[in-house]
Each structure stands twice: as C-alpha cells, then as structure tokens.
Short mmCIF file of C-alpha atoms in Angstrom, two decimals:
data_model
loop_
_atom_site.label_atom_id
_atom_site.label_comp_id
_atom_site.label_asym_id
_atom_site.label_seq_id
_atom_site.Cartn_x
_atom_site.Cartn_y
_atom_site.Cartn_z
CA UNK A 1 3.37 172.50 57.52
CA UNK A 2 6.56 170.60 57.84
CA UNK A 3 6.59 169.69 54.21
CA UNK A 4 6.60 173.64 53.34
CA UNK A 5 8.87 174.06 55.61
CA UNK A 6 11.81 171.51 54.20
CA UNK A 7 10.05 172.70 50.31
CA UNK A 8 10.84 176.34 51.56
CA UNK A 9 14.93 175.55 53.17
CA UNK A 10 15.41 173.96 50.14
CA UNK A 11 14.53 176.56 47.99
CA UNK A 12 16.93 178.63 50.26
CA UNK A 13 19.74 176.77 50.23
CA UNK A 14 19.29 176.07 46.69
CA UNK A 15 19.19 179.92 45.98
CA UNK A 16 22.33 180.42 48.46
CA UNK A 17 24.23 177.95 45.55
CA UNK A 18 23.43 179.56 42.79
CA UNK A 19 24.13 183.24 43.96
CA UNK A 20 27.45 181.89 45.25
CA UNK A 21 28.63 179.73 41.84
CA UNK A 22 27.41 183.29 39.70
CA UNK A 23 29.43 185.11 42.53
CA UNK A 24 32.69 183.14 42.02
CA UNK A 25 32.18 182.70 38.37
CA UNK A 26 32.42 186.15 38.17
CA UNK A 27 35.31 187.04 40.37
CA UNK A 28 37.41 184.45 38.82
CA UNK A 29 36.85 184.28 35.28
CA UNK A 30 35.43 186.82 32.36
CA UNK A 31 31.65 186.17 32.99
CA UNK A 32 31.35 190.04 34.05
CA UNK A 33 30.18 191.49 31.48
CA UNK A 34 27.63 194.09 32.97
CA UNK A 35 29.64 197.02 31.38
CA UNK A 36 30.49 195.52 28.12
CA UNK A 37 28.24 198.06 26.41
CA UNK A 38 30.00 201.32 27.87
CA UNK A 39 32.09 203.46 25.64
CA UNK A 40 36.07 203.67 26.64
CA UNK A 41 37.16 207.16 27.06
CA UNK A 42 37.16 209.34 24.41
CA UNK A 43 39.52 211.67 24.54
CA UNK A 44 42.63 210.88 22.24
CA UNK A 45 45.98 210.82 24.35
CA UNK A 46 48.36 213.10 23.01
CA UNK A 47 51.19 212.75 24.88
CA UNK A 48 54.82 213.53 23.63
CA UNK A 49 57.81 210.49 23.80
CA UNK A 50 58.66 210.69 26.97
CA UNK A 51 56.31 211.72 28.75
CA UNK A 52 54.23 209.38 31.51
CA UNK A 53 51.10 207.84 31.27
CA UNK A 54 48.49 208.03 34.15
CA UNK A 55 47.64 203.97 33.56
CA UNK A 56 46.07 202.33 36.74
CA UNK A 57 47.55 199.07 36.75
CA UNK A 58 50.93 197.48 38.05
CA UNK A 59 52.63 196.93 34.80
CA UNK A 60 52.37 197.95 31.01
CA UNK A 61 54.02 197.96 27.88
CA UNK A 62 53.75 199.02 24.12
CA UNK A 63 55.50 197.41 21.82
CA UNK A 64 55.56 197.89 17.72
CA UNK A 65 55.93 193.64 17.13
CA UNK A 66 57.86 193.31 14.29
CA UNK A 67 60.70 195.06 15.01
CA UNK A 68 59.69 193.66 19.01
CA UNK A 69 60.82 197.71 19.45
CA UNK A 70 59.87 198.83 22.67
CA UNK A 71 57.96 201.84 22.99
CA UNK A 72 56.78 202.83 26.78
CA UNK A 73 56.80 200.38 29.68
CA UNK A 74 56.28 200.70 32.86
CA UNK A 75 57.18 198.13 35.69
CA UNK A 76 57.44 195.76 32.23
CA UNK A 77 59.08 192.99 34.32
CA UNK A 78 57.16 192.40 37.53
CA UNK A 79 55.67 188.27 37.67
CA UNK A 80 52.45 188.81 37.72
CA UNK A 81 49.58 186.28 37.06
CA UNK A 82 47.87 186.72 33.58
CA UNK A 83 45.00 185.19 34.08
CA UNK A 84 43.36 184.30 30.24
CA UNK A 85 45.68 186.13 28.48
CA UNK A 86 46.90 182.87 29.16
CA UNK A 87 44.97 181.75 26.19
CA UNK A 88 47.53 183.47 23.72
CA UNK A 89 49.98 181.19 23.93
CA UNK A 90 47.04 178.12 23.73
CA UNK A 91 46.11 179.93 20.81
CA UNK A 92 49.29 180.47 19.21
CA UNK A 93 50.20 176.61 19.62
CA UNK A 94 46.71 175.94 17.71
CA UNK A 95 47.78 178.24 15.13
CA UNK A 96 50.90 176.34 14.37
CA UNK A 97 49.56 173.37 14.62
CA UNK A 98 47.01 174.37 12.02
CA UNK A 99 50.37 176.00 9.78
CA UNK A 100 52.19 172.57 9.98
CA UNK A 101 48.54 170.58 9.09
CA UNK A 102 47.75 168.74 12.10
CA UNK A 103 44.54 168.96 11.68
CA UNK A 104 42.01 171.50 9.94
CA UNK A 105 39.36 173.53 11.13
CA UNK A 106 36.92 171.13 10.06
CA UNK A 107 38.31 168.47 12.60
CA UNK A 108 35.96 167.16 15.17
CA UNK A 109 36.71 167.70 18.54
CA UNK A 110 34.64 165.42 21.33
CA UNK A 111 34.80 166.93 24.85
CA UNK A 112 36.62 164.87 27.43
CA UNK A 113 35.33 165.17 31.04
CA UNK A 114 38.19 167.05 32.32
CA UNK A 115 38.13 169.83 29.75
CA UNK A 116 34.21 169.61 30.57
CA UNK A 117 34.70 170.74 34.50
CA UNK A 118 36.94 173.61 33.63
CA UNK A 119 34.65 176.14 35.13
CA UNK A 120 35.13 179.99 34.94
CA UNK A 121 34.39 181.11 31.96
CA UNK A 122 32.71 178.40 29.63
CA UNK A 123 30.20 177.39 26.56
CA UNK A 124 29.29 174.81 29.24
CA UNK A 125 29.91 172.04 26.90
CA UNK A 126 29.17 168.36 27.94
CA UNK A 127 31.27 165.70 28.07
CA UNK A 128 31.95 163.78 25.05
CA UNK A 129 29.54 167.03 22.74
CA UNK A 130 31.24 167.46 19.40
CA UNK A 131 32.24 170.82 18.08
CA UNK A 132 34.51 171.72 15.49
CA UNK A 133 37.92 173.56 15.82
CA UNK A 134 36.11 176.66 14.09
CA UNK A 135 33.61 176.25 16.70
CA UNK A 136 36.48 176.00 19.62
CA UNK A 137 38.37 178.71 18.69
CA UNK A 138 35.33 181.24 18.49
CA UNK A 139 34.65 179.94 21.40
CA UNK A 140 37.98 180.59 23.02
CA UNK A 141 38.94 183.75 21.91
CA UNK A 142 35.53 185.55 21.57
CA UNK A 143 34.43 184.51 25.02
CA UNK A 144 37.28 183.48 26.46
CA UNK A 145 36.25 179.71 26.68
CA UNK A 146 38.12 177.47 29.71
CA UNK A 147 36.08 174.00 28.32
CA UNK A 148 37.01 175.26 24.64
CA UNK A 149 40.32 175.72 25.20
CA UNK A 150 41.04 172.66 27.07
CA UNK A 151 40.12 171.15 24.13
CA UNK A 152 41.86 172.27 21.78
CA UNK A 153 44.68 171.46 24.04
CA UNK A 154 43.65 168.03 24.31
CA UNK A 155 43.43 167.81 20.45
CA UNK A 156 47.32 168.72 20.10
CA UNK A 157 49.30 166.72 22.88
CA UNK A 158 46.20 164.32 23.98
CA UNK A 159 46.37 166.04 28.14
CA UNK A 160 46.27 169.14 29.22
CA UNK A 161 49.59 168.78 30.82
CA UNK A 162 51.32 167.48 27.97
CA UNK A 163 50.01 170.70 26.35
CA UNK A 164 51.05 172.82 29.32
CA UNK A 165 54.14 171.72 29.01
CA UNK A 166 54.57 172.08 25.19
CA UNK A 167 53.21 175.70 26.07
CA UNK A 168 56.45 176.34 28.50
CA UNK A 169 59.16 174.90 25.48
CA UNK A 170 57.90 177.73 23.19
CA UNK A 171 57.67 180.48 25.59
CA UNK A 172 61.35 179.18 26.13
CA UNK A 173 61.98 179.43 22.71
CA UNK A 174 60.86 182.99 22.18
CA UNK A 175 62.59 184.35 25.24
CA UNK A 176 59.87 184.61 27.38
CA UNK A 177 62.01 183.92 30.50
CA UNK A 178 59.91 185.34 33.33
CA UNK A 179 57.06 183.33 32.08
CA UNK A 180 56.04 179.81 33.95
CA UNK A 181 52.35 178.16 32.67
CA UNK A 182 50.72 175.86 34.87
CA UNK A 183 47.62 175.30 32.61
CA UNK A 184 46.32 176.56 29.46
CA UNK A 185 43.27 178.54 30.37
CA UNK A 186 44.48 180.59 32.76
CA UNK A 187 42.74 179.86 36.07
CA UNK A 188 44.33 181.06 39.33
CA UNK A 189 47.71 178.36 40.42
CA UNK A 190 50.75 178.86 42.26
CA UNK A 191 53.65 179.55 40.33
CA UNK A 192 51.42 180.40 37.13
CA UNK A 193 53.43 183.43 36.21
CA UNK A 194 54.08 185.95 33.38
CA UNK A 195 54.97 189.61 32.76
CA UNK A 196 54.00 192.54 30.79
CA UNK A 197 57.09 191.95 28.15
CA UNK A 198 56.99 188.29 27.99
CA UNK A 199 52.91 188.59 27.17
CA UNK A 200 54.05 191.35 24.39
CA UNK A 201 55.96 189.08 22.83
CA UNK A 202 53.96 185.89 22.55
CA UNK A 203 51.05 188.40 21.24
CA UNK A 204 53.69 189.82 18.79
CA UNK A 205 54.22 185.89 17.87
CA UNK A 206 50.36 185.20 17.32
CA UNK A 207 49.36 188.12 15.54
CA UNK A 208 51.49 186.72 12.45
CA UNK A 209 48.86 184.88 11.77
CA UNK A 210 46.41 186.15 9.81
CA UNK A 211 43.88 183.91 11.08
CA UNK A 212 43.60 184.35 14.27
CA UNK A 213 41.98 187.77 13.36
CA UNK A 214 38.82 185.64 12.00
CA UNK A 215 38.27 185.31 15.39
CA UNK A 216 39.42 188.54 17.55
CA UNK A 217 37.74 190.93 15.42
CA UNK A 218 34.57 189.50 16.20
CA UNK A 219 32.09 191.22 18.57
CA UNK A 220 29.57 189.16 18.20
CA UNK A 221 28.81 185.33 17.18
CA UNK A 222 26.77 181.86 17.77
CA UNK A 223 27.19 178.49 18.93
CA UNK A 224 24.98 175.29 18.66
CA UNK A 225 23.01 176.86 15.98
CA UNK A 226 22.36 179.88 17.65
CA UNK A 227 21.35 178.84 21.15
CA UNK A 228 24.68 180.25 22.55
CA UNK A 229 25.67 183.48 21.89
CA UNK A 230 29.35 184.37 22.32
CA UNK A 231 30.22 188.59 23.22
CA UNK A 232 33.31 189.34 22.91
CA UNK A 233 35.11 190.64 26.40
CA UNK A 234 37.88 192.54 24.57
CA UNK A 235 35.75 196.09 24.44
CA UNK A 236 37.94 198.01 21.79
CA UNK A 237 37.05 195.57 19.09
CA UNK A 238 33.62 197.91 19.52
CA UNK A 239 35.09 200.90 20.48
CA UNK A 240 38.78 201.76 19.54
CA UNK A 241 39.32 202.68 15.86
CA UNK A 242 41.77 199.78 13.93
CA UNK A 243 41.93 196.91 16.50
CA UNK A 244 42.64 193.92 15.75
CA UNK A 245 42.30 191.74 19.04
CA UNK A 246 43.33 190.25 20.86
CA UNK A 247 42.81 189.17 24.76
CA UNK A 248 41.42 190.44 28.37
CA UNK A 249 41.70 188.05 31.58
CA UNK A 250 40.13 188.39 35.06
CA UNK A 251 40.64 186.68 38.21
CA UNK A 252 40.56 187.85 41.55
CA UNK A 253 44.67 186.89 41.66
CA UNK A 254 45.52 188.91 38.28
CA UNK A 255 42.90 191.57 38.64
CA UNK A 256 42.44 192.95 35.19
CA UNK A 257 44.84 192.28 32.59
CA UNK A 258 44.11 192.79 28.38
CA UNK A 259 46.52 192.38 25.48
CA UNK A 260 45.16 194.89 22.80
CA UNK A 261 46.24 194.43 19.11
CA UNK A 262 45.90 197.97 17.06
CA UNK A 263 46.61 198.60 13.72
CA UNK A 264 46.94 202.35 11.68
CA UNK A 265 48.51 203.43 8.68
CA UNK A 266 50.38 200.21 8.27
CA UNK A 267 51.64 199.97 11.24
CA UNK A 268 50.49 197.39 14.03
CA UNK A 269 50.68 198.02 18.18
CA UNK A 270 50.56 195.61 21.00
CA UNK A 271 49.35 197.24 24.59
CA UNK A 272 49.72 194.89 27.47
CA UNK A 273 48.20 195.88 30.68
CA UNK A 274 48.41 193.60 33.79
CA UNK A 275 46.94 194.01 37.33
CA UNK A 276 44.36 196.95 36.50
CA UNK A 277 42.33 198.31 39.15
CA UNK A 278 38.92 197.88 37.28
CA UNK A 279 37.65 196.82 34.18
CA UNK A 280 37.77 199.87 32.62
CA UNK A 281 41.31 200.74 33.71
CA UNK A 282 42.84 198.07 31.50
CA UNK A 283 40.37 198.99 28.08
CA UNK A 284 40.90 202.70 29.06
CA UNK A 285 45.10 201.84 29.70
CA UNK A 286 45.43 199.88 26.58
CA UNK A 287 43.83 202.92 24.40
CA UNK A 288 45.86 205.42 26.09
CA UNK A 289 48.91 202.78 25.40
CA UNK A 290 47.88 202.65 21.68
CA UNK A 291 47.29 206.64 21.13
CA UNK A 292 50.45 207.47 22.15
CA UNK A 293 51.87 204.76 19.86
CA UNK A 294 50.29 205.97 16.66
CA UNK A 295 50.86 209.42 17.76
CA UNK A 296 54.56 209.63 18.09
CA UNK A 297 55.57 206.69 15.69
CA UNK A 298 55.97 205.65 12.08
CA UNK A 299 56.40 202.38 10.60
CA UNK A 300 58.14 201.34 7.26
CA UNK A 301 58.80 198.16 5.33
CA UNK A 302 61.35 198.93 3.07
CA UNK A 303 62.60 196.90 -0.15
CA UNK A 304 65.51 196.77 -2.15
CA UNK A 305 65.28 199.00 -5.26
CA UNK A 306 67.00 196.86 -7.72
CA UNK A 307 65.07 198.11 -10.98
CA UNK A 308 69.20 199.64 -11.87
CA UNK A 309 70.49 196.83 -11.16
CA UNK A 310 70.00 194.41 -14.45
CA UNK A 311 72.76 191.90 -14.10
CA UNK A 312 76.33 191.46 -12.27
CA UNK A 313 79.21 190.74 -14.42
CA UNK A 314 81.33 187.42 -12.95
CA UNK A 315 85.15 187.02 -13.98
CA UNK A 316 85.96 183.28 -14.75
CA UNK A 317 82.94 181.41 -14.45
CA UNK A 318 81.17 179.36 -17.01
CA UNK A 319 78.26 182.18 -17.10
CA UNK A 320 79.83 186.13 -17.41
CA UNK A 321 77.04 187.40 -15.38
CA UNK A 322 74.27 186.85 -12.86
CA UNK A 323 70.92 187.90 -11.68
CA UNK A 324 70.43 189.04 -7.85
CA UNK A 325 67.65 189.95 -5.75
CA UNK A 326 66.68 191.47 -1.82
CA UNK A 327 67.33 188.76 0.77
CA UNK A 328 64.09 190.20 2.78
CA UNK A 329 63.21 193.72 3.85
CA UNK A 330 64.10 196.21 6.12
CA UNK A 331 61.56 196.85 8.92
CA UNK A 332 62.26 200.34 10.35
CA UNK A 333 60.46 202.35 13.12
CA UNK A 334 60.90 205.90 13.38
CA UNK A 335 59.58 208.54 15.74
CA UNK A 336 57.41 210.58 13.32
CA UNK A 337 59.48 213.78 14.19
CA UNK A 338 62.84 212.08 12.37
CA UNK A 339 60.97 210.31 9.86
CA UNK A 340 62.60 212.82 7.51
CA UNK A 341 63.45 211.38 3.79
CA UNK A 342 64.03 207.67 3.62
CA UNK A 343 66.98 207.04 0.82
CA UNK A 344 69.03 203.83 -0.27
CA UNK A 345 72.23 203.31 -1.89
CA UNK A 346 72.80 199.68 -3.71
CA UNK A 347 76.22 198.68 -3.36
CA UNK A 348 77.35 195.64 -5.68
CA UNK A 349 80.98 193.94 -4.41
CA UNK A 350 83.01 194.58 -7.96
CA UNK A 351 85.38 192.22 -9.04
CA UNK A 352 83.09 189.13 -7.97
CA UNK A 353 85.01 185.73 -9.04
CA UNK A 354 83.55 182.64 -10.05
CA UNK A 355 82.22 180.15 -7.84
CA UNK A 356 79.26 182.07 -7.16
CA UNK A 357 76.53 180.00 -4.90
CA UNK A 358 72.71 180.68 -5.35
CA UNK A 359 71.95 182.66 -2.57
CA UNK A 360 75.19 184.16 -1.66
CA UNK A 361 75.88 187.57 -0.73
CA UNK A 362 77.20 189.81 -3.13
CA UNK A 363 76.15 193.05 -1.92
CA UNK A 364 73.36 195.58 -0.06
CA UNK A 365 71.07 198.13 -0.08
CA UNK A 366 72.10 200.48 2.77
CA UNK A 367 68.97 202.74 3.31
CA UNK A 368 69.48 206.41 4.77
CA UNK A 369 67.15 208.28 6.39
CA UNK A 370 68.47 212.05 6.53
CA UNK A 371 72.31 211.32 6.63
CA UNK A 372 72.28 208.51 8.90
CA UNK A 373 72.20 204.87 8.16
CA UNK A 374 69.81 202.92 9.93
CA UNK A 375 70.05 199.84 8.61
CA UNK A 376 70.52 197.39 4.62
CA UNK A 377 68.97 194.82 3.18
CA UNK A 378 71.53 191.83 1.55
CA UNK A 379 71.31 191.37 -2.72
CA UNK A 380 71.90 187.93 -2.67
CA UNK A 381 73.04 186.11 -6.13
CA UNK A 382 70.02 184.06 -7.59
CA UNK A 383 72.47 181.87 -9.60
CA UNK A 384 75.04 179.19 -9.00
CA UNK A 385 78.13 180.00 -11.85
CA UNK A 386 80.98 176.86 -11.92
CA UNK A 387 84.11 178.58 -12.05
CA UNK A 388 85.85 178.03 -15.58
CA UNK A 389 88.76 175.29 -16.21
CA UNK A 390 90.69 173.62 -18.40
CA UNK A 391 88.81 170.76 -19.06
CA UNK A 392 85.52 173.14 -19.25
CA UNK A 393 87.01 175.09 -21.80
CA UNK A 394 88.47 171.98 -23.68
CA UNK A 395 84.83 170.43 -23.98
CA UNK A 396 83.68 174.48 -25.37
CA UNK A 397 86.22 174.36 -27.86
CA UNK A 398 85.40 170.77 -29.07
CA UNK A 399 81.80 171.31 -29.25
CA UNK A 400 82.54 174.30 -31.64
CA UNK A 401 84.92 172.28 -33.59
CA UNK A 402 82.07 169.66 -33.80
CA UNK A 403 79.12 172.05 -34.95
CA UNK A 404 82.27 173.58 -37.23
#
C-alpha cells in the first residue's frame, strides 16, 4: 500500500510539472497556437486618410519602407517590450552576414549548451545536434525558434552577448534610438526595449532581402526529416491576400505584438502592432493596418527617360561629347486621390567644359506629377573627358603629320 502510495504522489507531482512548464511555455513564448487555424476578419477596412482605426493594442504603425514614409501611427513611440519580433533584427544580422559571405546556408551549425536551454519557444534541439543554417532559419522564423536563433547568433560573433551587442550597433546605425536589446530571442529582461517605429524600420531593413521571404512565406515545413513539424505563428501568411512575412511575439510582458509584411500592386507595407490585447487583436490590427494602406496609397518607381537624350556635346576636351545615364530612381508615394499624371522634364547643364569626371553630375530628370514637382533623379556623365592643351594638341597634330 505504501509503495502505491509514493507510485501515485509521484505521478502527481510529476503531472503538476508538466502542466506548469506547458503553462509557462505558453504564456511566455509563441507555443499557443490553439487558434492558428481561425480565419482573421474578413471584412476589408475602408477607411479614408485620416480617419482612426479601432486597433486594440498600445501602439501601431504603417509604414510604406522604401520611402520609410509614414502612413498612420498611433502612440508610434511608447518603449514597449517586443518580445520575438526581437528576432528581426537576429535575422537581419544573419542576412548580412550571408550578403558579405560569412558563411552559406550549407554551413553546419553544432548546438552549444546555452543556446540549448533557451526555453520558450524551441525545436528542442540538443546540445552539440547539428543542423544547417537553412535548417536554423526555418526554424527561427517559421516557428519562432529561441534554441535556433541562439545559434545562429553564436555562429556570427561566437556568444550570444557579443551578438547582442552587435545587434544594438546596427539598430544604432539605422536610427532606431528608442530601441535597447538585451538578447536575441526576445525573452522577457529589464531594459529589453523597442517601439512601434524603431521595429518598422528594422523590418523595412530586412525585407530587402529577398531571401528572407524563403522563409516567412512559409506556412508549413519539417525538421529532422520530418519528425518536427514547424507552423508558422504569423496567421496572414494563410489568410491575408499578398503577405510576405514577417514576425509575431508573445510574452506575458509584451502581450501580443506582430510585424506584418504586405505586398499589392507593386507596392510593399509594413504593420507593426505592439501590446495587443489578444491574439487576434494584433493579426486582426495588422490587416486593418494593411487595408487602409493599399486603399488610400500608390507606389511608383520612377526612371529617367533618357531614350532623347543620345549624347552631350563637351567644349575643350579631348572627346566633343559624352554619354550619361540615371544616377538611381525616384521612389514616390502618392495618396491614390493625387496620383494624377506622372510627367518628367530632362534638363542637361549646356555649356559643360572639359574636365568631365565619370560619374559627375551634369544634369536631372525633374518628374511632375500634375504641376507640382515632387522630386528628380541626377544624369550623371558615364565618361571621364581630359580637358584639351597645348601639348595634347601638339602630339594630334604630329601624329597626323606622321600618318601624312
């Protein structure tokens, strides 16, 4: 009878554990995923510019990223903890360091201990287990990997707090001054601090490269040969028409926070929403976000129209004339009720004078819409003309002589 009895208290106490662990795991990471098959609203937002958006959470934004145009906010600015939208700026240091060729995404990773007893949410990978940096990332931005993450930290500055702090240099660098990281995953710590802008424009950063869409288009995927299967927590990659990521986060700090990546007609959207009230809020907040984006605005990427302009005559320079090109293009957002006709008139300086450097300015595009000028794009020269002198011209007219 006593045997039973300790059998049966263990049992208990053993049960106690594991609801607890599955109770915290879910309160402070993105384990939840019990409504990860319900449809967002609907209903397509159709509100005006200017108008306010019922959003339950303490701070949004929408922001068209190449321009880094801002297009509603709300309470933008507030510090607020991110919890793993975190991960965007571990991802967007992986990116570069894939860019610059620090490694490939065939590289072998092995698992140290400490990226092994991460927690939260995890592929529960064991220390010293070898995965690839393919592998890692889908881990990582699918499900939103701590122990994946970690190491892919690891990988670039050999700690996690070497990484950390590599992460706070290029938030500095981008102007994300409201921003402080204390680790890379995004787990709950004092002073571990973002906003709603400063997360718009590291995901305006990330989503430059193309790559990192392999990964947050994804709804579904494998590890270890199939034996772990990855869901992605970002909902709209199911159910919102054009998006293309990119990152929710959960704690019981942050609440419920999602950077959603959208792209329509050419034109791409991120919606940052921090501090929802419930899961849905921040999936339903981001689409609302995003519909009143694509509603209301127009994006163009203008070029140069040069096909008049065949050469530019130079005055004393060994070569009469040179060829020019667009330095770049003009990115221009419009709201779609003045996106009226978009005109250009190329203006070439006259009277250009030898020297002449390759790449120097020697006139623009300005670009019209309507009447008004919003913006040009620089011709640059794509030739470097000498100017003409004496002893030039003395060497011309004794090579003539000489083939005289």
């Amino acid at each position: 009878m006593a045997d039973f009895f300790k059998k049966f208290l263990s049992l208990a106490l053993l049960s106690v554990l594991l609801i607890t662990n599955i109770f915290a795991a879910t309160v402070s990471s993105e384990c939840d995923l019990s409504d990860i098959n319900l449809p967002i609203e609907t209903a397509t937002n159709n509100a005006a510019i200017g108008q306010t958006l019922d959003i339950k959470a303490k701070s949004v934004i929408l922001m068209e990223p190449k321009t880094q145009t801002v297009l509603y906010e709300n309470n933008a600015d507030e510090k607020l903890s991110p919890a793993s939208i975190t991960k965007i700026m571990s991802l967007l240091l992986v990116m570069e360091a894939l860019d610059r060729g620090d490694f490939t995404l065939e590289t072998v990773v092995n698992a140290s201990e400490h990226a092994c007893s991460m927690g939260g949410s995890q592929i529960w990978l064991e220390p010293n287990e070898a995965m690839t940096v393919h592998e890692l990332l889908k881990a990582t931005v699918i499900a939103s990997a701590n122990d994946a993450c970690v190491a892919l930290g690891e990988l670039i500055s050999g700690s996690e707090e070497g990484f950390v702090a590599l992460m706070n240099s290029r938030a500095k660098e981008l102007g994300m001054n409201n921003t402080t990281f204390k680790n890379c995953t995004g787990l709950d710590a004092e002073g571990h601090l973002t906003t709603a802008y400063d997360v718009a424009i590291m995901s305006s950063e990330l989503i430059k490269h193309e790559l990192i869409k392999d990964y947050s288009t994804v709804w579904m995927d494998t590890l270890r040969n199939g034996e772990s299967e990855l869901v992605n927590t970002n909902k709209l990659v199911r159910f919102y028409k054009g998006t293309t990521g990119l990152k929710t986060g959960t704690t019981s700090t942050a609440g419920y926070c999602l950077s959603a990546t959208a792209q329509r007609d050419g034109m791409e959207l991120v919606a940052v929403v921090m501090s929802g009230e419930t899961s849905n809020d921040r999936f339903n907040g981001a689409k609302k976000l995003l519909d009143y984006g694509f509603a209301n605005y127009s994006f163009f990427e203008i070029e140069a129209d040069l096909k008049d302009v065949k050469a530019v005559p130079i005055k004393k320079g060994v070569a009469k004339e040179i060829k020019v090109s667009a330095d770049g293009k003009l990115n221009l957002l419009l709201p779609k009720s003045e996106a009226k006709e978009i005109t250009q008139k190329v203006n070439i300086k006259s009277g250009l004078t030898a020297p002449v450097k390759k790449g120097q300015v020697v006139g623009n595009a300005d670009v019209y819409v309507g009447d008004k000028s919003v913006g040009s794009i620089k011709i640059v020269s794509n030739d470097q003309v000498n100017r003409l002198n004496l002893w030039i011209t003395f060497k011309w007219i004794l090579y003539g002589l000489l083939i005289l």
